[in-house]
Coordinates of C-alpha atoms in Angstrom, one line a residue:
M1349 CA 3.0 2.6 -169.5
K1350 CA 4.8 -0.3 -167.9
K1351 CA 1.5 -1.5 -166.7
R1352 CA -0.1 -1.8 -170.0
I1353 CA 3.1 -3.7 -171.3
L1354 CA 2.5 -6.3 -168.4
I1355 CA -1.2 -6.6 -169.3
S1356 CA -0.4 -7.0 -173.0
F1357 CA 2.0 -9.6 -172.2
G1358 CA -0.4 -11.5 -169.9
V1359 CA -3.1 -11.6 -172.5
I1360 CA -0.3 -13.0 -175.1
I1361 CA 0.4 -15.6 -172.7
L1362 CA -3.2 -16.6 -172.0
L1363 CA -4.1 -16.8 -175.7
L1364 CA -0.9 -19.2 -176.6
A1365 CA -2.1 -21.4 -173.5
A1366 CA -5.5 -21.5 -175.1
I1367 CA -4.2 -22.5 -178.4
A1368 CA -2.0 -25.2 -176.8
V1369 CA -4.9 -26.9 -175.0
K1370 CA -7.1 -26.6 -177.9
K1371 CA -4.6 -28.5 -179.9
C1372 CA -3.8 -31.2 -177.5
S1373 CA -7.7 -31.6 -176.9
F1374 CA -8.3 -32.1 -180.6
K1375 CA -5.2 -34.4 -181.3
K1376 CA -6.1 -37.4 -183.0
D1377 CA -5.5 -40.9 -181.7
Y1378 CA -3.7 -42.7 -184.9
S1379 CA -3.3 -46.1 -183.1
L1380 CA -3.2 -48.9 -185.5
K1381 CA -6.1 -51.7 -185.2
H1382 CA -4.8 -54.5 -182.9
I1383 CA -3.6 -57.8 -184.3
K1384 CA -5.4 -60.6 -182.6
V1385 CA -3.3 -63.5 -184.0
P1386 CA 0.4 -64.1 -183.6
A1387 CA 2.3 -64.0 -187.1
D1388 CA 4.0 -67.4 -188.6
T1389 CA 5.7 -65.6 -191.5
I1390 CA 7.5 -62.4 -191.6
V1391 CA 8.8 -61.0 -195.2
I1392 CA 11.2 -58.3 -195.3
K1393 CA 11.8 -56.7 -198.9
S1394 CA 13.5 -53.6 -200.4
L1395 CA 15.1 -53.3 -203.8
D1396 CA 18.5 -54.8 -202.9
Y1397 CA 17.3 -57.1 -199.8
S1398 CA 15.3 -60.2 -199.2
L1399 CA 14.4 -62.2 -196.3
E1400 CA 11.6 -64.6 -195.0
L1401 CA 11.4 -65.6 -191.6
K1402 CA 9.0 -68.8 -191.0
K1403 CA 7.9 -70.2 -187.5
Q1404 CA 7.9 -73.8 -186.8
G1405 CA 6.4 -74.9 -183.5
D1406 CA 7.9 -72.5 -181.2
R1407 CA 11.0 -71.8 -183.2
W1408 CA 11.6 -69.1 -185.7
L1409 CA 13.7 -70.3 -188.8
I1410 CA 15.5 -68.1 -191.5
G1411 CA 15.4 -68.4 -195.2
Q1412 CA 15.3 -71.5 -197.2
K1413 CA 18.4 -73.0 -195.3
G1414 CA 15.9 -72.9 -192.1
Y1415 CA 18.8 -71.8 -189.8
P1416 CA 17.4 -71.2 -186.3
A1417 CA 16.9 -67.7 -185.3
D1418 CA 17.3 -65.8 -182.1
N1419 CA 13.7 -66.3 -181.1
D1420 CA 13.8 -63.2 -178.8
L1421 CA 15.2 -60.7 -181.4
I1422 CA 12.4 -62.0 -184.0
R1423 CA 9.7 -61.7 -181.4
D1424 CA 11.0 -57.9 -180.9
L1425 CA 10.8 -57.3 -184.6
E1426 CA 7.2 -58.8 -184.9
K1427 CA 6.2 -56.8 -182.0
K1428 CA 7.7 -53.5 -183.3
I1429 CA 5.4 -54.1 -186.5
A1430 CA 2.2 -55.5 -184.7
E1431 CA 2.4 -52.6 -182.0
L1432 CA 3.6 -49.8 -184.2
P1433 CA 3.5 -46.4 -182.4
V1434 CA 2.0 -44.1 -184.8
V1435 CA 2.5 -40.4 -183.5
D1436 CA 1.2 -38.3 -186.6
L1437 CA -0.3 -38.1 -189.8
V1438 CA 1.9 -36.4 -192.5
S1439 CA 0.2 -36.7 -195.8
T1440 CA -3.1 -38.0 -197.4
K1441 CA -2.2 -37.2 -201.1
G1442 CA -0.4 -40.4 -202.3
F1443 CA 3.0 -38.6 -202.7
F1444 CA 5.3 -40.9 -201.4
E1445 CA 8.8 -39.9 -203.0
P1446 CA 9.7 -37.2 -200.6
Y1447 CA 9.5 -39.5 -198.0
E1448 CA 11.3 -42.4 -199.6
L1449 CA 8.1 -44.4 -199.3
S1450 CA 7.7 -45.0 -203.1
E1451 CA 8.5 -48.4 -204.9
G1452 CA 12.0 -49.3 -204.7
Q1453 CA 12.8 -46.6 -202.0
A1454 CA 10.9 -48.3 -199.2
L1455 CA 11.6 -51.4 -196.8
D1456 CA 8.6 -53.2 -196.7
I1457 CA 7.8 -55.4 -193.6
S1458 CA 4.9 -58.1 -193.9
L1459 CA 3.3 -60.0 -190.8
M1460 CA 1.4 -63.0 -192.0
A1461 CA -0.4 -66.0 -190.6
K1462 CA -1.6 -69.1 -192.5
G1463 CA -1.2 -67.3 -195.6
E1464 CA -3.0 -64.0 -194.7
L1465 CA -1.5 -60.6 -194.6
L1466 CA -1.9 -59.1 -190.8
R1467 CA -0.1 -56.1 -191.6
R1468 CA 2.5 -54.5 -194.1
V1469 CA 4.6 -51.5 -192.9
S1470 CA 6.5 -49.6 -195.5
I1471 CA 9.5 -48.0 -193.9
G1472 CA 10.8 -44.7 -195.5
K1473 CA 13.2 -42.1 -194.5
Q1474 CA 14.4 -41.2 -191.1
G1475 CA 12.2 -38.2 -189.4
L1476 CA 13.7 -35.2 -187.8
T1477 CA 14.9 -37.4 -184.9
N1478 CA 16.6 -40.6 -185.1
N1479 CA 13.7 -42.4 -183.4
H1480 CA 11.2 -41.4 -185.9
V1481 CA 10.8 -42.8 -189.8
Y1482 CA 7.9 -41.9 -192.1
V1483 CA 5.8 -45.2 -192.9
R1484 CA 2.9 -46.4 -194.9
I1485 CA 0.6 -49.0 -193.5
D1486 CA -1.1 -51.7 -195.9
N1487 CA -0.3 -49.9 -199.0
G1488 CA -2.3 -47.0 -198.1
R1489 CA -2.3 -43.5 -199.6
E1490 CA -1.5 -42.0 -196.0
V1491 CA 1.9 -41.3 -194.8
F1492 CA 2.5 -41.5 -191.3
L1493 CA 5.4 -40.5 -188.6
A1494 CA 6.2 -43.6 -186.4
S1495 CA 8.4 -43.9 -183.6
G1496 CA 10.4 -46.9 -182.1
I1497 CA 11.6 -48.4 -185.4
T1498 CA 14.4 -48.2 -188.0
K1499 CA 15.4 -49.7 -191.1
N1500 CA 18.7 -50.9 -190.0
E1501 CA 17.0 -53.0 -187.6
F1502 CA 14.8 -55.1 -189.9
K1503 CA 17.7 -55.0 -192.6
Q1504 CA 20.2 -57.0 -190.9
D1505 CA 22.8 -59.7 -192.0
I1506 CA 21.5 -63.3 -191.6
D1507 CA 24.2 -63.9 -189.4
N1508 CA 22.9 -61.4 -186.9
L1509 CA 19.8 -62.9 -186.8
R1510 CA 20.8 -66.4 -185.9
D1511 CA 20.7 -68.3 -182.7
K1512 CA 24.2 -68.0 -181.4
K1513 CA 24.0 -70.2 -178.6
I1514 CA 26.0 -73.7 -179.2
F1515 CA 25.1 -75.3 -175.8
E1516 CA 24.6 -74.3 -172.1
V1517 CA 25.8 -76.0 -169.0
K1518 CA 25.8 -74.3 -165.5
S1519 CA 29.0 -74.0 -163.9
D1520 CA 27.5 -75.7 -161.0
S1521 CA 26.6 -78.9 -162.7
I1522 CA 30.0 -79.6 -164.3
E1523 CA 31.5 -82.5 -162.6
K1524 CA 34.6 -83.0 -164.8
I1525 CA 36.2 -81.2 -167.7
S1526 CA 39.4 -82.4 -169.9
I1527 CA 41.5 -80.0 -171.7
N1528 CA 44.0 -81.2 -174.4
Y1529 CA 46.1 -78.6 -175.8
Q1530 CA 49.6 -78.9 -177.4
G1531 CA 49.8 -82.7 -176.9
K1532 CA 49.1 -82.3 -173.1
E1533 CA 45.8 -83.4 -171.4
Y1534 CA 44.7 -81.7 -168.1
I1535 CA 41.7 -83.4 -166.5
F1536 CA 39.9 -81.2 -163.7
Y1537 CA 37.3 -82.7 -161.1
K1538 CA 35.9 -81.7 -157.9
E1539 CA 36.8 -83.2 -154.5
K1540 CA 35.2 -82.5 -151.3
V1541 CA 37.1 -80.3 -149.0
A1542 CA 38.4 -82.0 -145.9
Q1543 CA 37.2 -81.1 -142.6
K1544 CA 39.7 -79.4 -140.5
E1545 CA 40.6 -80.9 -137.2
N1546 CA 39.6 -78.2 -135.2
S1547 CA 36.3 -77.8 -136.8
N1548 CA 33.3 -78.1 -134.8
S1549 CA 30.9 -79.5 -137.3
S1550 CA 30.2 -83.2 -137.7
G1551 CA 29.7 -85.3 -140.8
E1552 CA 31.4 -84.6 -144.3
S1553 CA 32.0 -81.4 -145.8
S1554 CA 29.4 -79.9 -148.3
E1555 CA 32.1 -77.9 -149.6
Q1556 CA 34.1 -78.7 -153.0
E1557 CA 37.2 -77.6 -154.8
W1558 CA 38.8 -78.2 -158.2
K1559 CA 41.8 -80.7 -158.5
C1560 CA 43.8 -81.6 -161.7
K1561 CA 44.4 -85.3 -162.1
G1562 CA 48.3 -86.0 -161.6
Y1563 CA 48.6 -82.4 -160.0
E1564 CA 46.6 -83.1 -156.8
N1565 CA 49.4 -81.4 -154.4
I1566 CA 48.8 -78.0 -156.5
Q1567 CA 46.0 -75.8 -155.2
L1568 CA 44.1 -74.2 -158.1
N1569 CA 43.0 -70.7 -158.3
S1570 CA 39.1 -71.0 -158.1
S1571 CA 38.6 -67.8 -159.8
K1572 CA 40.7 -68.8 -162.9
I1573 CA 38.7 -72.2 -163.1
N1574 CA 35.2 -70.4 -162.6
S1575 CA 36.2 -67.8 -165.1
M1576 CA 36.7 -70.6 -167.6
L1577 CA 33.5 -72.7 -166.6
Y1578 CA 31.2 -69.6 -166.8
T1579 CA 32.1 -69.3 -170.7
F1580 CA 29.8 -72.5 -171.1
S1581 CA 26.7 -71.1 -169.6
P1582 CA 26.1 -70.7 -172.3
L1583 CA 28.7 -71.1 -175.0
R1584 CA 27.7 -68.6 -177.8
A1585 CA 29.0 -68.4 -181.3
A1586 CA 30.7 -64.8 -182.3
K1587 CA 29.8 -65.6 -185.8
F1588 CA 29.1 -68.6 -188.2
Y1589 CA 31.5 -70.0 -190.7
E1590 CA 30.1 -71.4 -193.8
G1591 CA 33.6 -72.7 -195.0
E1592 CA 35.1 -76.1 -194.6
I1593 CA 37.6 -76.8 -191.6
K1594 CA 40.1 -79.3 -192.8
E1595 CA 43.2 -79.2 -190.3
K1596 CA 42.9 -80.8 -187.0
P1597 CA 41.9 -78.9 -183.7
L1598 CA 44.5 -76.9 -181.9
C1599 CA 42.5 -77.5 -178.4
I1600 CA 39.8 -80.1 -177.7
V1601 CA 37.4 -79.4 -174.5
R1602 CA 35.0 -81.9 -173.1
I1603 CA 32.7 -81.3 -170.3
F1604 CA 30.9 -83.9 -168.2
T1605 CA 27.9 -83.5 -166.1
G1606 CA 25.5 -86.0 -164.7
D1607 CA 23.3 -85.5 -167.9
G1608 CA 26.0 -86.2 -170.3
E1609 CA 28.8 -84.7 -172.2
K1610 CA 29.5 -81.6 -174.4
D1611 CA 32.6 -81.0 -176.6
L1612 CA 34.2 -77.9 -178.1
N1613 CA 36.9 -78.1 -180.6
I1614 CA 38.9 -75.1 -181.4
Y1615 CA 40.9 -74.4 -184.5
K1616 CA 43.2 -71.9 -186.1
G1617 CA 41.3 -69.0 -187.1
V1618 CA 40.7 -67.1 -190.3
E1619 CA 40.5 -63.5 -189.1
K1620 CA 42.3 -61.5 -186.3
D1621 CA 40.9 -62.1 -182.8
F1622 CA 38.9 -65.0 -183.6
Y1623 CA 39.4 -68.8 -183.6
L1624 CA 37.0 -71.3 -185.6
A1625 CA 35.1 -74.0 -183.7
T1626 CA 33.0 -77.0 -183.9
S1627 CA 30.7 -78.8 -181.4
S1628 CA 28.6 -81.9 -181.8
S1629 CA 25.8 -79.8 -180.1
S1630 CA 25.6 -77.7 -183.2
P1631 CA 25.7 -78.4 -187.1
Y1632 CA 27.3 -75.6 -188.0
N1633 CA 31.2 -74.3 -187.8
F1634 CA 31.4 -71.1 -185.9
T1635 CA 33.9 -68.5 -184.2
I1636 CA 34.7 -67.6 -180.8
G1637 CA 36.6 -64.8 -179.7
S1638 CA 40.4 -65.2 -178.7
W1639 CA 39.9 -64.2 -175.5
Q1640 CA 37.5 -67.0 -174.8
A1641 CA 39.5 -69.6 -176.6
Q1642 CA 42.9 -68.7 -174.8
K1643 CA 41.1 -69.4 -171.6
Y1644 CA 41.1 -73.3 -172.5
M1645 CA 44.7 -73.1 -174.0
I1646 CA 46.9 -74.3 -170.9
K1647 CA 50.4 -74.2 -171.2
S1648 CA 51.2 -75.1 -167.9
I1649 CA 49.2 -76.2 -164.7
K1650 CA 51.3 -73.2 -162.9
D1651 CA 49.1 -70.8 -164.8
L1652 CA 46.2 -72.2 -162.7
E1653 CA 47.9 -72.3 -159.5
K1654 CA 46.8 -70.4 -156.6
N1655 CA 49.0 -67.6 -155.6

């Protein structure tokens, strides 16, 4: 009896294995046609959202105001549509409402080049997992299941898509920095480290240390100075601020390199944990985090003294 049961189980397992192999063997490839040219326009639309991105030269710009976009982010969005991984065909009947793909439900993303449509993808509701969504391609009747994209990553606030880099200065290229805060100005500069008397090396030392003008007798904490300098490589906005800034700056920072000068003006914030800021390197007002702004707000040179 036991022998018969074991044989029956064996037959069932073999049949299931054969069915699985057959399904895998006949699984269709739903890969989309390769797009040969890069897009120069991306249009994203839904019932309550509309955005157009245009490429000028090697820069992506946002909407009518032409805000510079985060190029890496936009290239990633373009790639997700151009190389969309379609994993299954769900329906060919033209019924879109169950998948939130009917007009007014879907989010439509169009890639275009020189006025011609390269691909349109309509994104509907989420699949059984967070990594899958139902889609239509080029307004076709078919409903597909695609992976690697979501509505939320395409339906973003403009501020999230903007290029947040204000300027970039590598810390080792900074020759001098001045900070004006609460009526006091601190000027930091590099000075070559003097050779020790018992040193065997000849010639001038290549090592440098930071000094503060007027406080040369104080040895500065290099970690604290470097922590401040690293915030400029690059300096990024937390958000952009559309309002007008009328008051005088609380703190003025000027960075000097062999290539010129950069500046950062910091103002009282309009929301918790953020300060308003401006720079001649950007035509836009922006905010930076309190943790960053307070690195420049030196109340006493003693705060930077080496312990």
